């Protein structure tokens, strides 16, 4: 089972794994925020921007965004390498 997970992560690449971790972190933060607001009740300490559970949500979103930007950079470099190889092939094919 673990080998299958490792193969999926390897094929998906680092950006996908980072985005998944960020979304998971934000989801856990959202679940904790819901629990604190709905189950525990109102508390002025929970309403702060810097409450630990809110920081967890914000960091999850930031990590997911960084993974997305990493993926865009990876795709862009891949496209540039493909165009460079194509130009090289076309220039060598001309007489």
Short mmCIF file of C-alpha atoms in Angstrom, two decimals:
data_model
loop_
_atom_site.label_atom_id
_atom_site.label_comp_id
_atom_site.label_asym_id
_atom_site.label_seq_id
_atom_site.Cartn_x
_atom_site.Cartn_y
_atom_site.Cartn_z
CA UNK A 1 0.00 0.00 0.00
CA UNK A 2 2.77 2.43 0.94
CA UNK A 3 4.59 1.68 -2.32
CA UNK A 4 1.46 2.63 -4.26
CA UNK A 5 1.18 5.95 -2.38
CA UNK A 6 4.87 6.67 -3.03
CA UNK A 7 4.42 5.95 -6.75
CA UNK A 8 1.42 8.28 -6.98
CA UNK A 9 3.32 11.04 -5.15
CA UNK A 10 6.36 10.58 -7.40
CA UNK A 11 4.30 10.77 -10.57
CA UNK A 12 2.23 13.72 -9.35
CA UNK A 13 5.32 15.68 -8.45
CA UNK A 14 6.26 17.92 -5.59
CA UNK A 15 3.83 20.77 -6.35
CA UNK A 16 0.81 18.48 -6.14
CA UNK A 17 1.97 17.05 -2.82
CA UNK A 18 2.61 20.54 -1.38
CA UNK A 19 -0.83 21.75 -2.52
CA UNK A 20 -2.46 18.67 -1.01
CA UNK A 21 -0.68 19.26 2.29
CA UNK A 22 -1.78 22.90 2.28
CA UNK A 23 -5.40 22.00 1.60
CA UNK A 24 -5.31 19.36 4.32
CA UNK A 25 -3.84 21.85 6.79
CA UNK A 26 -6.53 24.43 5.93
CA UNK A 27 -9.28 21.79 6.17
CA UNK A 28 -8.13 20.71 9.61
CA UNK A 29 -8.03 24.37 10.64
CA UNK A 30 -11.54 24.95 9.32
CA UNK A 31 -12.84 21.90 11.19
CA UNK A 32 -11.20 23.14 14.38
CA UNK A 33 -12.60 26.63 13.84
CA UNK A 34 -16.10 25.25 13.36
CA UNK A 35 -15.72 23.16 16.52
CA UNK A 36 -14.54 26.11 18.57
CA UNK A 37 -17.27 28.45 17.34
CA UNK A 38 -20.23 26.06 17.28
CA UNK A 39 -19.51 23.55 20.03
CA UNK A 40 -17.39 25.46 22.56
CA UNK A 41 -19.16 28.77 22.08
CA UNK A 42 -18.19 32.40 21.75
CA UNK A 43 -14.90 33.50 23.19
CA UNK A 44 -13.13 36.81 22.50
CA UNK A 45 -9.81 34.93 22.34
CA UNK A 46 -11.14 32.83 19.44
CA UNK A 47 -12.14 35.88 17.42
CA UNK A 48 -8.59 37.17 17.04
CA UNK A 49 -6.89 37.14 13.66
CA UNK A 50 -3.91 35.56 15.44
CA UNK A 51 -5.83 32.75 17.11
CA UNK A 52 -3.88 29.50 16.60
CA UNK A 53 -6.68 27.85 14.67
CA UNK A 54 -6.98 30.84 12.31
CA UNK A 55 -3.22 30.82 11.76
CA UNK A 56 -3.52 27.15 10.81
CA UNK A 57 -6.13 28.01 8.16
CA UNK A 58 -4.06 30.90 6.79
CA UNK A 59 -0.85 28.86 6.67
CA UNK A 60 -2.67 26.05 4.86
CA UNK A 61 -3.88 28.47 2.20
CA UNK A 62 -0.39 29.96 1.86
CA UNK A 63 1.24 26.53 1.54
CA UNK A 64 -1.32 25.51 -1.11
CA UNK A 65 -0.69 28.76 -3.02
CA UNK A 66 3.08 28.18 -2.93
CA UNK A 67 2.56 24.67 -4.27
CA UNK A 68 0.40 26.07 -7.07
CA UNK A 69 3.04 28.66 -7.98
CA UNK A 70 5.72 25.97 -7.92
CA UNK A 71 3.59 23.90 -10.30
CA UNK A 72 3.18 26.85 -12.67
CA UNK A 73 6.94 27.43 -12.69
CA UNK A 74 7.55 23.73 -13.32
CA UNK A 75 5.09 23.67 -16.23
CA UNK A 76 6.54 26.88 -17.68
CA UNK A 77 10.10 25.51 -17.63
CA UNK A 78 8.89 22.27 -19.19
CA UNK A 79 7.20 24.18 -22.02
CA UNK A 80 10.32 26.28 -22.61
CA UNK A 81 12.49 23.13 -22.82
CA UNK A 82 10.04 21.57 -25.26
CA UNK A 83 10.08 24.64 -27.53
CA UNK A 84 13.89 24.78 -27.41
CA UNK A 85 14.13 21.11 -28.39
CA UNK A 86 11.58 21.63 -31.16
CA UNK A 87 13.49 24.63 -32.56
CA UNK A 88 16.73 22.65 -32.45
CA UNK A 89 15.11 19.74 -34.30
CA UNK A 90 13.55 22.01 -36.93
CA UNK A 91 16.78 23.97 -37.51
CA UNK A 92 18.81 20.78 -37.97
CA UNK A 93 16.21 19.40 -40.42
CA UNK A 94 16.53 22.40 -42.76
CA UNK A 95 19.11 22.14 -45.57
#
